[in-house]
XYZ file of N, CA and C in Angstrom:
873
model
N -11.705 14.107 109.540
C -10.800 14.373 110.770
C -9.563 14.937 109.860
N -8.949 15.901 111.305
C -7.630 16.357 110.621
C -6.480 16.189 111.229
N -5.751 14.833 110.671
C -4.742 14.192 111.312
C -3.490 14.260 110.810
N -2.542 14.757 112.286
C -0.807 14.915 111.975
C -0.298 13.606 112.314
N 0.772 13.763 111.216
C 1.897 12.268 111.449
C 2.928 13.202 111.903
N 3.564 12.950 112.957
C 4.892 13.740 113.345
C 5.748 12.740 112.807
N 6.332 13.156 111.619
C 7.301 12.340 111.254
C 8.380 13.543 110.748
N 9.669 13.109 110.684
C 10.729 13.956 110.081
C 11.190 13.589 108.726
N 10.580 12.508 108.196
C 10.737 12.115 106.709
C 9.299 11.744 106.137
N 8.672 12.462 105.515
C 7.580 12.290 104.574
C 7.125 10.930 103.741
N 9.010 10.600 103.194
C 8.664 9.509 102.408
C 8.927 8.388 103.042
N 8.926 8.091 103.968
C 9.586 6.842 104.671
C 8.267 5.533 104.565
N 8.056 4.742 104.178
C 7.025 3.726 103.719
C 5.943 3.639 104.969
N 6.099 3.659 106.212
C 5.204 3.721 107.258
C 4.455 5.283 107.186
N 5.473 6.326 106.782
C 4.305 7.309 106.597
C 3.508 7.512 105.270
N 3.901 7.017 104.282
C 3.065 6.803 103.276
C 1.823 6.067 103.179
N 2.224 4.849 103.852
C 0.739 3.994 104.514
C -0.236 4.631 105.189
N 0.203 5.469 106.200
C -0.669 6.032 106.716
C -1.608 7.591 106.506
N -0.513 7.834 105.354
C -1.291 9.132 104.536
C -2.753 8.636 103.591
N -2.112 7.459 102.787
C -2.599 6.680 101.776
C -4.040 6.191 102.560
N -3.900 5.688 103.477
C -5.119 4.662 104.678
C -6.198 6.063 104.902
N -5.411 6.776 105.240
C -6.560 7.838 106.141
C -7.214 8.485 105.178
N -6.337 8.983 103.569
C -7.251 9.783 102.788
C -8.368 8.822 102.282
N -7.964 7.623 102.196
C -8.653 6.680 101.646
C -9.849 6.908 102.474
N -10.016 6.975 103.961
C -11.083 6.982 104.396
C -11.686 8.722 104.673
N -11.203 9.255 104.137
C -12.020 10.670 104.273
C -10.879 11.764 105.112
N -10.369 11.652 105.555
C -9.504 12.127 106.330
C -8.307 13.405 105.895
N -8.106 14.427 105.994
C -7.013 15.202 105.725
C -5.750 15.228 106.580
N -4.578 14.265 105.792
C -3.515 13.905 106.352
C -2.738 14.885 106.418
N -1.774 15.305 107.195
C -0.599 16.759 107.464
C 0.705 15.666 107.715
N 1.552 15.761 107.490
C 2.891 15.687 108.040
C 3.760 16.663 108.332
N 4.106 16.463 109.523
C 4.744 17.592 110.480
C 6.353 17.284 110.966
N 7.478 18.258 110.879
C 8.297 17.762 111.511
C 8.164 18.218 112.719
N 8.416 17.304 114.024
C 8.423 18.155 115.156
C 9.261 18.990 115.727
N 10.444 18.764 115.215
C 11.802 19.613 115.472
C 11.382 21.016 114.990
N 10.507 21.238 114.016
C 10.127 22.592 113.277
C 8.725 22.758 114.179
N 8.560 22.807 115.160
C 7.570 23.011 116.393
C 7.589 23.913 116.889
N 7.086 25.197 117.068
C 7.491 25.636 118.674
C 6.147 25.820 119.384
N 6.823 25.337 120.695
C 5.915 24.921 121.654
C 5.775 26.114 122.401
N 4.671 26.979 122.701
C 4.198 28.261 123.200
C 3.210 27.514 124.353
N 3.789 28.203 125.383
C 3.322 27.869 126.565
C 2.733 28.687 127.264
N 1.674 29.100 127.730
C 0.636 30.066 128.062
C -0.487 29.666 128.877
N -0.886 30.417 129.803
C -1.821 30.372 130.837
C -3.146 29.913 130.235
N -3.553 28.456 130.524
C -5.021 28.091 129.831
C -4.919 28.304 128.206
N -3.927 28.274 127.553
C -3.795 28.433 126.325
C -2.358 27.723 125.509
N -2.329 26.320 125.999
C -1.088 25.773 125.096
C -1.447 25.675 123.983
N -0.349 26.124 123.005
C -0.610 26.021 121.667
C 0.927 25.336 121.013
N 0.713 25.120 119.312
C 1.949 24.978 118.586
C 2.034 25.417 117.480
N 2.967 26.298 117.241
C 3.623 26.859 115.945
C 4.176 26.215 114.822
N 3.407 26.037 113.766
C 4.507 25.451 112.640
C 4.758 26.629 111.671
N 5.712 26.769 110.991
C 5.960 27.634 110.063
C 5.180 28.933 109.897
N 3.905 28.826 109.264
C 3.163 29.814 109.236
C 2.198 29.889 109.903
N 1.520 28.932 110.784
C 0.484 28.686 111.592
C 0.399 27.930 112.852
N -1.057 28.010 113.440
C -0.977 27.693 115.083
C -1.540 26.232 114.402
N -1.566 25.445 114.990
C -2.235 23.887 114.910
C -3.063 23.626 115.827
N -4.155 24.730 115.642
C -5.440 24.514 116.646
C -6.180 23.768 115.675
N -6.188 23.600 115.023
C -7.278 22.980 114.079
C -6.864 21.083 113.886
N -6.099 20.821 114.862
C -5.722 19.131 114.638
C -6.561 18.099 115.474
N -6.917 17.526 115.427
C -7.820 16.817 115.711
C -6.856 15.519 116.343
N -6.302 15.034 115.922
C -5.260 13.236 116.231
C -4.182 13.485 115.895
N -3.158 12.947 116.266
C -2.047 13.032 116.177
C -1.285 11.618 116.345
N -0.293 10.907 115.037
C 0.349 9.677 114.864
C 1.807 9.728 115.109
N 2.354 9.962 116.275
C 3.916 10.373 116.759
C 4.361 8.789 115.685
N 5.637 9.501 115.215
C 6.179 8.977 114.351
C 7.808 9.312 114.982
N 8.173 9.094 116.269
C 9.120 9.868 116.306
C 10.690 9.147 116.652
N 11.636 9.621 116.225
C 12.908 8.346 116.265
C 13.392 8.781 117.454
N 14.533 7.669 117.932
C 14.555 7.578 119.053
C 15.764 9.110 119.448
N 16.605 9.210 118.165
C 17.329 10.368 118.634
C 17.042 11.743 118.621
N 15.818 11.897 118.247
C 14.668 13.163 119.059
C 13.898 12.901 119.860
N 13.691 11.888 120.541
C 12.991 11.219 121.881
C 12.648 12.780 122.218
N 13.670 13.609 123.042
C 13.283 14.653 124.096
C 12.250 15.701 123.640
N 12.600 16.182 122.384
C 11.721 17.045 121.971
C 10.711 16.759 121.143
N 10.861 15.650 120.451
C 9.636 14.803 119.984
C 8.235 14.502 120.638
N 8.548 14.144 122.181
C 7.980 13.766 123.097
C 7.433 15.029 123.657
N 7.966 16.218 123.838
C 7.569 17.624 124.102
C 6.764 18.269 123.272
N 6.642 17.987 122.068
C 5.672 18.255 121.282
C 4.225 17.229 121.548
N 4.338 16.347 121.378
C 3.393 15.503 122.048
C 2.787 15.508 123.307
N 3.413 16.055 124.153
C 2.735 16.224 125.149
C 1.932 17.807 125.034
N 2.370 18.376 124.534
C 2.067 19.599 124.114
C 0.393 19.629 123.153
N 0.564 18.863 122.317
C -1.064 18.020 122.007
C -1.845 17.869 122.886
N -1.205 16.936 123.843
C -2.173 16.227 124.675
C -2.595 17.286 125.142
N -1.766 18.068 126.069
C -2.047 19.552 126.807
C -3.705 20.411 126.276
N -3.292 20.397 124.348
C -4.417 20.615 123.380
C -5.874 20.164 123.960
N -5.647 19.140 124.508
C -6.554 18.032 124.098
C -6.916 17.471 123.041
N -5.911 17.006 122.271
C -5.673 16.480 120.613
C -5.519 14.814 121.098
N -5.844 14.085 120.438
C -5.952 12.636 121.011
C -4.616 11.905 120.069
N -3.995 11.135 120.774
C -2.568 10.767 120.448
C -2.908 9.429 120.609
N -2.393 8.428 119.876
C -2.640 6.884 120.029
C -1.394 6.477 120.624
N -0.209 7.273 120.989
C 0.588 7.007 122.099
C 1.038 8.246 122.623
N 0.949 8.270 123.845
C 1.061 8.950 124.996
C 2.936 9.295 125.134
N 2.710 10.857 124.958
C 4.587 11.124 125.247
C 5.166 10.147 126.809
N 4.405 9.845 127.552
C 4.786 9.280 128.766
C 5.215 7.704 128.354
N 4.336 7.299 127.789
C 4.254 5.864 127.623
C 5.599 5.858 126.043
N 5.977 6.621 125.323
C 7.051 6.391 124.461
C 8.043 6.791 125.612
N 8.554 7.684 126.132
C 9.781 7.661 126.931
C 9.509 6.328 127.984
N 8.771 5.832 128.085
C 8.685 4.781 129.341
C 9.800 3.515 128.063
N 8.937 3.552 127.077
C 9.365 2.733 126.258
C 11.074 2.327 125.720
N 11.482 3.828 125.763
C 12.840 4.452 125.211
C 14.188 3.976 126.173
N 13.118 3.632 127.510
C 14.327 3.616 128.400
C 14.147 2.089 128.888
N 15.019 1.056 127.597
C 14.952 -0.336 128.293
C 15.018 -0.512 129.800
N 15.645 0.197 130.653
C 15.794 -0.490 132.171
C 14.384 -0.306 132.685
N 14.184 0.946 132.665
C 12.786 1.077 132.947
C 11.304 0.282 132.636
N 11.434 0.234 131.320
C 10.484 -0.757 131.018
C 10.143 -1.878 131.133
N 11.488 -2.371 131.454
C 11.714 -4.297 131.826
C 11.686 -4.140 133.278
N 11.732 -3.099 133.738
C 11.515 -2.940 135.882
C 10.118 -3.290 135.407
N 9.170 -2.433 134.716
C 7.756 -2.304 134.897
C 7.344 -3.834 134.437
N 7.905 -4.506 133.252
C 7.227 -5.505 132.677
C 7.195 -6.819 133.325
N 8.590 -6.638 134.370
C 8.667 -7.736 135.122
C 7.910 -7.583 136.184
N 7.386 -6.735 136.707
C 6.317 -6.282 137.374
C 5.252 -7.140 137.169
N 4.458 -6.825 136.113
C 3.948 -7.252 135.581
C 3.499 -8.648 135.227
N 4.401 -9.461 135.836
C 4.384 -10.693 135.328
C 5.054 -11.613 134.198
N 5.377 -10.467 133.217
C 5.670 -10.874 132.109
C 7.233 -11.228 131.923
N 7.260 -12.917 131.197
C 8.603 -13.757 131.403
C 9.450 -12.759 130.304
N 10.566 -12.973 130.771
C 11.605 -12.293 129.849
C 13.559 -12.894 130.455
N 14.452 -12.637 129.333
C 15.863 -13.553 129.205
C 16.165 -12.607 130.930
N 16.596 -13.229 131.935
C 17.177 -13.024 132.876
C 18.534 -11.816 132.753
N 18.047 -10.778 133.204
C 18.706 -9.035 132.938
C 19.197 -8.727 134.161
N 20.514 -8.123 133.723
C 21.025 -7.604 134.850
C 21.937 -6.250 134.920
N 21.474 -5.170 135.699
C 21.931 -3.897 135.551
C 22.713 -3.601 136.121
N 24.175 -2.981 135.886
C 25.086 -2.489 137.137
C 25.602 -1.598 136.840
N 26.018 -0.743 137.823
C 26.537 0.411 137.961
C 27.976 0.391 137.643
N 28.369 0.284 136.335
C 30.034 0.213 135.856
C 30.390 -0.602 136.564
N 29.930 -2.069 136.980
C 30.663 -3.237 137.655
C 31.725 -3.671 137.084
N 33.129 -3.716 138.070
C 34.237 -4.589 137.378
C 34.351 -5.949 137.534
N 33.190 -6.666 138.579
C 33.142 -7.853 138.490
C 32.461 -8.564 137.703
N 32.801 -8.650 136.287
C 31.941 -9.440 135.004
C 31.563 -10.535 135.584
N 32.478 -11.471 136.515
C 31.974 -13.028 136.502
C 31.158 -12.857 137.249
N 30.853 -12.112 138.085
C 29.551 -12.140 138.988
C 28.519 -11.543 138.082
N 28.375 -10.681 137.132
C 27.301 -10.352 136.457
C 27.147 -11.046 135.505
N 27.704 -12.491 135.233
C 27.441 -13.524 134.140
C 27.202 -14.711 134.698
N 27.294 -14.680 135.777
C 26.951 -15.734 136.964
C 25.682 -15.363 136.927
N 25.267 -14.234 137.573
C 23.301 -13.773 137.363
C 22.399 -14.172 136.105
N 23.235 -14.558 134.857
C 22.348 -14.347 134.124
C 22.712 -15.942 133.497
N 23.583 -16.706 134.313
C 23.495 -18.099 133.829
C 24.682 -18.588 133.176
N 25.990 -17.995 133.216
C 26.716 -17.904 131.994
C 27.121 -17.782 131.117
N 27.726 -17.713 130.329
C 28.397 -17.118 128.716
C 27.659 -18.210 128.047
N 27.460 -17.806 126.544
C 27.219 -16.395 126.211
C 26.101 -15.417 126.311
N 26.714 -14.401 126.813
C 25.583 -13.524 126.940
C 25.724 -12.866 126.243
N 24.311 -11.444 126.028
C 23.715 -10.409 125.104
C 24.311 -9.496 126.135
N 24.895 -8.487 125.678
C 25.297 -7.060 126.252
C 24.856 -5.865 125.841
N 23.687 -5.048 126.056
C 23.441 -3.957 125.017
C 23.236 -2.633 126.042
N 23.328 -1.850 124.843
C 23.302 -0.250 125.757
C 21.696 -0.059 125.605
N 21.778 0.764 126.930
C 20.181 1.372 127.173
C 19.571 2.171 126.562
N 20.495 2.666 124.889
C 19.741 3.045 124.151
C 20.066 2.893 122.508
N 19.970 1.404 122.423
C 20.214 1.323 121.020
C 18.741 0.673 120.176
N 18.852 0.936 118.860
C 17.550 0.655 117.675
C 18.564 -0.067 116.977
N 17.716 -0.699 116.303
C 17.405 -1.735 115.077
C 18.851 -2.509 115.409
N 19.104 -2.825 116.451
C 20.267 -4.011 116.928
C 21.483 -3.592 116.768
N 21.499 -1.869 116.680
C 22.729 -1.462 117.031
C 22.832 -1.098 118.706
N 24.513 -1.285 118.791
C 24.598 -1.707 120.480
C 24.012 -2.850 120.986
N 23.833 -3.655 120.295
C 23.893 -4.934 120.668
C 24.819 -5.818 120.495
N 25.711 -6.859 121.841
C 26.677 -7.279 121.397
C 26.689 -8.460 121.789
N 27.365 -10.031 121.109
C 26.917 -11.326 121.635
C 28.588 -11.608 122.145
N 28.643 -11.902 123.535
C 30.109 -11.769 124.304
C 30.049 -13.447 124.566
N 30.611 -14.576 123.874
C 30.579 -15.748 123.627
C 31.393 -16.153 124.993
N 32.326 -15.388 125.458
C 32.738 -15.814 126.629
C 33.372 -14.637 127.368
N 33.817 -15.860 128.969
C 34.084 -14.528 129.912
C 34.991 -13.007 129.440
N 36.114 -13.889 129.015
C 36.718 -12.416 128.390
C 36.272 -11.435 127.453
N 35.484 -11.998 126.820
C 34.848 -11.251 125.892
C 34.106 -10.772 126.431
N 33.187 -10.921 127.425
C 32.190 -10.034 127.954
C 32.845 -9.061 128.660
N 34.376 -9.389 129.592
C 35.055 -8.786 130.059
C 35.224 -7.061 129.304
N 36.006 -7.745 128.010
C 36.204 -6.624 126.864
C 35.392 -5.843 126.264
N 34.394 -6.091 126.770
C 33.105 -5.058 125.577
C 32.344 -4.110 126.784
N 32.431 -4.929 128.309
C 31.826 -4.315 129.082
C 32.977 -2.910 129.690
N 34.291 -3.512 129.607
C 35.424 -2.676 130.050
C 34.899 -1.372 129.163
N 35.278 -1.551 127.364
C 34.809 -0.709 126.582
C 33.457 -0.200 126.823
N 32.345 -0.362 127.101
C 31.410 0.290 127.209
C 31.447 1.510 128.781
N 32.152 0.372 129.661
C 32.373 1.710 131.159
C 33.213 2.454 130.506
N 34.233 2.332 129.875
C 34.822 3.421 129.410
C 34.757 4.770 129.020
N 33.447 4.369 127.933
C 32.518 5.225 127.137
C 31.688 6.142 128.440
N 31.522 5.325 129.628
C 30.140 6.283 130.192
C 28.762 5.416 129.587
N 29.325 4.364 129.291
C 27.657 4.154 128.375
C 26.659 3.055 129.119
N 25.620 3.254 129.832
C 25.157 2.035 130.800
C 24.690 1.306 130.129
N 24.832 -0.100 130.239
C 24.310 -1.067 129.292
C 23.543 -2.388 130.176
N 22.712 -3.532 129.591
C 22.301 -4.383 130.530
C 23.124 -5.654 129.798
N 23.050 -6.476 130.623
C 23.525 -8.052 130.597
C 22.134 -8.794 130.461
N 22.094 -9.631 129.274
C 20.801 -10.489 129.425
C 21.615 -11.747 129.085
N 20.896 -13.223 129.121
C 21.389 -14.404 129.117
C 20.840 -14.851 127.645
N 21.486 -15.424 126.741
C 21.535 -15.822 125.508
C 20.815 -17.078 125.604
N 19.920 -17.141 124.536
C 18.489 -17.522 124.695
C 19.055 -18.647 123.353
N 19.750 -19.964 123.816
C 19.883 -20.423 122.509
C 19.200 -21.171 121.224
N 17.995 -21.483 121.968
C 17.200 -22.540 121.538
C 16.013 -21.538 120.344
N 16.483 -20.163 120.520
C 15.730 -18.948 119.383
C 16.418 -19.237 118.645
N 17.621 -19.793 117.852
C 18.708 -19.706 116.579
C 18.591 -18.629 115.837
N 18.839 -17.426 116.572
C 18.690 -16.127 115.799
C 17.252 -15.918 115.084
N 16.505 -16.508 116.086
C 14.752 -15.713 115.332
C 14.575 -14.792 116.419
N 13.442 -14.299 115.724
C 12.744 -13.755 117.170
C 11.516 -13.682 116.227
N 10.230 -12.948 117.193
C 8.689 -12.777 116.753
C 8.524 -11.121 117.307
N 8.036 -10.441 116.207
C 7.619 -9.048 115.952
C 6.117 -9.347 116.397
N 5.163 -8.975 117.485
C 4.066 -8.929 117.039
C 3.418 -7.029 117.058
N 2.162 -7.117 116.161
C 2.256 -5.809 115.633
C 0.997 -5.167 117.142
N 0.829 -4.771 117.790
C -0.651 -4.756 118.495
C -1.554 -3.301 118.334
N -2.711 -3.307 118.115
C -3.443 -2.208 117.911
C -4.607 -2.127 118.513
N -4.769 -0.922 119.328
C -6.221 -1.386 119.957
C -5.908 -1.964 121.118
N -4.715 -2.753 121.253
C -4.551 -3.254 122.226
C -4.779 -4.946 122.474
N -4.782 -5.345 120.566
C -5.395 -6.654 119.931
C -3.866 -6.544 119.563
N -3.708 -8.170 119.093
C -2.887 -8.307 117.972
C -2.801 -8.319 116.613
N -2.704 -7.588 115.677
C -3.367 -7.365 114.643
C -2.281 -8.100 113.209
N -1.400 -8.287 113.752
C -0.344 -9.152 112.881
C 0.842 -9.493 113.447
N 1.850 -10.972 112.767
C 2.930 -11.086 113.734
C 3.560 -11.868 112.354
N 4.878 -11.777 112.787
C 5.722 -11.998 111.986
C 7.187 -12.845 112.510
N 8.126 -13.626 111.973
C 8.946 -14.371 112.512
C 10.456 -13.954 112.067
N 11.420 -13.295 112.315
C 12.062 -13.089 111.918
C 13.471 -13.405 112.387
N 14.358 -13.827 111.144
C 15.206 -14.733 110.992
C 16.471 -14.236 110.859
N 17.675 -14.141 111.755
C 18.822 -13.418 111.414
C 19.516 -14.117 109.830
N 20.249 -13.429 109.192
C 21.056 -14.014 108.422
C 22.107 -14.868 109.078
N 22.665 -15.996 107.947
C 23.691 -16.847 108.525
C 24.671 -16.186 109.389
N 25.132 -16.750 110.431
C 26.260 -16.291 111.161
C 25.704 -15.164 112.004
N 24.562 -14.462 112.055
C 24.161 -13.389 112.514
C 22.937 -13.354 113.745
N 23.278 -13.288 115.176
C 22.496 -13.668 115.940
C 21.037 -12.407 116.314
N 20.961 -11.602 115.905
C 20.326 -10.694 115.629
C 19.624 -10.837 114.142
N 18.138 -10.626 114.422
C 17.394 -10.590 113.463
C 16.411 -9.843 112.736
N 17.195 -8.512 113.417
C 16.173 -6.897 112.521
C 16.822 -7.241 111.135
N 15.489 -6.804 110.599
C 15.153 -6.584 108.807
C 16.222 -5.925 108.313
N 16.896 -4.718 109.250
C 17.444 -3.905 108.840
C 19.180 -4.049 108.500
N 19.548 -5.541 109.555
C 20.393 -6.121 109.112
C 20.266 -7.352 108.463
N 19.740 -7.407 107.312
C 19.595 -8.649 106.410
C 18.961 -9.855 106.942
N 18.053 -9.412 107.710
C 17.222 -10.712 108.151
C 15.892 -10.682 106.915
N 15.352 -12.281 107.542
C 14.313 -12.239 106.689
C 12.994 -12.300 107.401
N 11.668 -12.144 106.692
C 10.260 -12.293 108.093
C 9.493 -13.146 107.190
N 8.722 -13.879 108.312
C 7.198 -14.201 107.614
C 6.225 -14.437 108.945
N 5.295 -14.780 107.914
C 4.034 -14.539 108.914
C 3.963 -15.492 109.788
N 3.242 -15.698 110.873
C 3.067 -16.636 111.937
C 2.109 -16.653 112.886
N 1.489 -17.331 113.189
C 0.487 -17.499 113.992
C 0.931 -17.905 115.448
N 0.839 -17.107 116.309
C 0.702 -16.940 117.356
C 0.189 -17.717 118.282
N 0.859 -18.291 119.501
C -0.098 -19.541 120.418
C -0.559 -18.546 121.616
N -1.325 -19.247 122.060
C -1.939 -18.317 123.481
C -1.008 -17.719 124.461
N -0.125 -18.475 124.585
C 0.770 -17.686 125.741
C 1.437 -16.535 124.514
N 1.817 -16.134 123.768
C 2.729 -15.726 122.886
C 1.405 -14.109 122.128
N 0.337 -14.572 122.313
C -0.899 -13.462 122.413
C -0.619 -12.704 123.465
N -0.613 -13.628 124.936
C -1.148 -13.365 125.946
C 0.229 -11.994 126.176
N 1.195 -12.443 126.334
C 2.485 -11.735 126.066
C 2.079 -10.617 125.739
N 1.807 -10.395 124.496
C 1.959 -9.183 123.268
C 0.954 -8.372 124.038
N -0.508 -8.957 124.449
C -1.260 -7.914 124.957
C -0.951 -7.519 126.302
N -0.354 -8.341 127.353
C 0.457 -7.891 128.442
C 1.156 -6.771 128.370
N 1.993 -6.769 127.532
C 2.971 -6.318 127.497
C 2.767 -4.654 127.086
N 1.359 -4.940 125.910
C 0.979 -3.327 125.517
C 0.288 -2.693 126.660
N -0.532 -3.156 127.263
C -1.354 -2.743 128.821
C -0.071 -2.464 129.381
N 0.682 -3.748 129.965
C 1.970 -3.111 131.163
C 2.043 -1.500 130.664
N 2.491 -0.970 129.566
C 3.306 -0.208 129.316
C 2.343 1.423 128.533
N 1.009 1.039 128.468
C 0.159 1.749 128.097
C 0.267 2.215 126.688
N 0.588 1.072 125.763
C 1.080 1.691 124.745
C -0.051 0.885 123.680
N -1.562 1.384 123.602
C -2.171 0.768 122.559
C -1.566 0.196 121.492
N -0.632 1.442 120.597
C -0.404 0.628 119.230
C 1.172 0.693 119.677
N 1.725 -0.574 119.668
C 2.767 -0.889 119.549
C 3.224 -2.263 118.856
N 4.870 -2.116 118.603
C 5.665 -3.862 118.150
C 6.218 -4.118 119.196
N 5.510 -5.797 119.657
C 6.215 -6.344 120.853
C 7.176 -7.732 120.239
N 8.310 -7.478 120.980
C 9.235 -8.455 120.373
C 9.812 -9.752 121.569
N 9.776 -10.331 120.778
C 9.608 -12.339 121.679
C 10.515 -12.885 121.332
N 11.182 -13.749 121.839
C 11.532 -15.347 121.714
C 11.174 -16.030 121.891
N 11.060 -17.030 121.210
C 10.422 -18.464 121.653
C 11.807 -19.588 122.534
N 11.382 -19.682 123.884
C 12.254 -20.216 123.976
C 12.089 -21.780 125.058
N 12.304 -22.593 125.722
C 11.975 -24.162 125.867
C 11.012 -23.939 127.554
N 11.213 -22.468 128.162
C 10.417 -21.808 129.320
C 8.792 -21.234 129.132
N 9.215 -21.242 126.999
C 7.521 -20.391 126.953
C 8.557 -18.860 126.380
N 7.045 -17.795 125.796
C 7.673 -16.891 125.187
C 8.542 -16.111 126.092
N 9.916 -15.530 125.728
C 10.095 -14.214 126.471
C 10.040 -13.055 125.737
N 9.982 -11.685 126.491
C 9.940 -10.206 125.964
C 11.511 -9.876 125.583
N 11.696 -9.006 124.799
C 12.529 -8.464 124.267
C 12.725 -7.159 124.744
N 11.864 -6.968 123.942
C 11.492 -5.004 124.018
C 10.033 -4.558 123.266
N 9.483 -3.422 123.793
C 8.314 -3.202 122.882
C 8.645 -1.483 122.508
N 8.457 -1.443 120.961
C 8.784 -0.861 120.612
C 7.618 0.461 120.110
N 7.436 1.442 120.980
C 6.503 2.611 120.436
C 5.582 3.219 119.419
N 7.191 2.957 118.438
C 6.736 3.624 116.860
C 7.202 2.512 115.482
N 6.851 1.199 115.842
C 7.040 -0.177 115.204
C 6.730 0.384 113.413
N 8.041 -0.299 112.616
C 7.558 0.292 111.031
C 6.568 -0.742 110.998
N 6.109 -0.177 109.611
C 5.128 -0.920 108.878
C 5.545 -1.719 108.005
N 6.637 -1.560 107.319
C 6.945 -2.361 105.803
C 7.228 -3.609 106.289
N 8.082 -3.873 107.000
C 8.258 -5.498 107.392
C 7.099 -6.230 107.602
N 6.109 -6.013 108.210
C 5.163 -6.567 109.269
C 4.011 -6.649 107.755
N 3.822 -5.776 107.318
C 2.839 -5.450 105.925
C 3.189 -6.594 105.038
N 4.535 -6.648 104.513
C 5.211 -7.289 103.728
C 4.754 -8.862 103.807
N 5.360 -9.404 105.315
C 5.356 -10.524 105.428
C 3.729 -10.899 106.107
N 3.317 -10.346 106.468
C 1.629 -10.984 106.889
C 0.442 -10.629 105.637
N 0.822 -9.428 104.677
C -0.158 -9.437 103.923
C -1.694 -8.685 104.717
N -1.047 -8.278 105.988
C -2.456 -7.640 106.719
C -2.275 -5.647 106.617
N -3.112 -5.033 106.238
C -3.259 -3.687 106.122
C -2.946 -3.256 107.770
N -2.018 -2.927 108.500
C -1.810 -2.302 109.743
C -1.826 -1.214 109.624
N -1.890 -0.148 108.439
C -1.808 1.380 108.385
C -3.498 1.495 108.689
N -4.230 0.609 108.043
C -5.691 1.113 108.187
C -6.034 0.566 109.242
N -5.784 -0.159 110.413
C -6.282 -0.665 111.611
C -5.942 0.807 112.113
N -4.526 1.440 112.219
C -4.665 2.184 112.688
C -5.292 3.607 112.553
N -5.773 4.001 111.576
C -7.062 4.838 111.557
C -7.958 4.648 111.886
N -8.487 3.218 111.827
C -9.838 2.697 112.599
C -9.541 2.820 114.069
N -8.421 2.613 114.179
C -8.421 2.831 115.759
C -8.597 4.708 116.455
N -7.439 5.682 115.455
C -8.147 6.828 115.685
C -9.395 7.192 116.008
N -10.512 6.702 114.101
C -11.621 7.334 114.344
C -12.842 6.741 115.744
N -12.579 5.323 116.308
C -12.991 4.808 117.297
C -12.898 5.710 118.691
N -11.787 6.218 118.919
C -11.310 6.855 120.013
C -12.050 8.326 119.885
N -12.017 8.950 118.802
C -12.613 10.259 118.236
C -14.232 10.239 118.546
N -15.111 9.201 117.942
C -16.125 8.992 118.130
C -16.977 9.036 119.613
């Protein structure tokens, strides 16, 4: 098969792993920068032009669309969909997952447990917002943050008020969530492929850090999920129609609680921590769908 990886950086670990596993299974793998694609819209003949050729030979795509290029990246994915090309995640599913508020609303409707969350329209009644999530400390998140950026722990009412006022002044929309103390700065990342969990790791934030992101100095170890955690990961994947995704959750006194679902999860942390060949699982998922 001719498989295209939509990525702006061909040297990233995830991209290189997908190239290696794809070629090992006899496929032609090409890395294409989605921002350098021209979308040609014509009656009954949707096409994509890249550098010096039309991409009319592609059998499947693997979107690795960064959050900063979501709009155009998803437009390219959507064009491939119109051309009948298989994609491991659809453009609509990527956009749903990138909108934290929209995805949490959908996941809540699906009956998935999560920390109490409040979204408000630049409210100045901070005390009421804090009350809705059970009091301080609280987590304040930008609706469009990644890798732990735009996430603040406010330990007091005054701190929460200052942070919310600052974000309001910047016209930045945020959500406020309850702080799960018993998680102790750790979370779980479950990697789902074809609707099934193929690997899971527990990430621990460095000392004094409430965020567990590996990009921020956290560590990770393999973990075996219990029944409730497996169910949450697979249900979240199904609810957002993301057959390939990373599901982040917290361990709490009332069971696993979902943090967010990542439509283009990195592979380095999960493969290193678990020893699982996630890249190969993604390639075989494409093969099974093309057949």
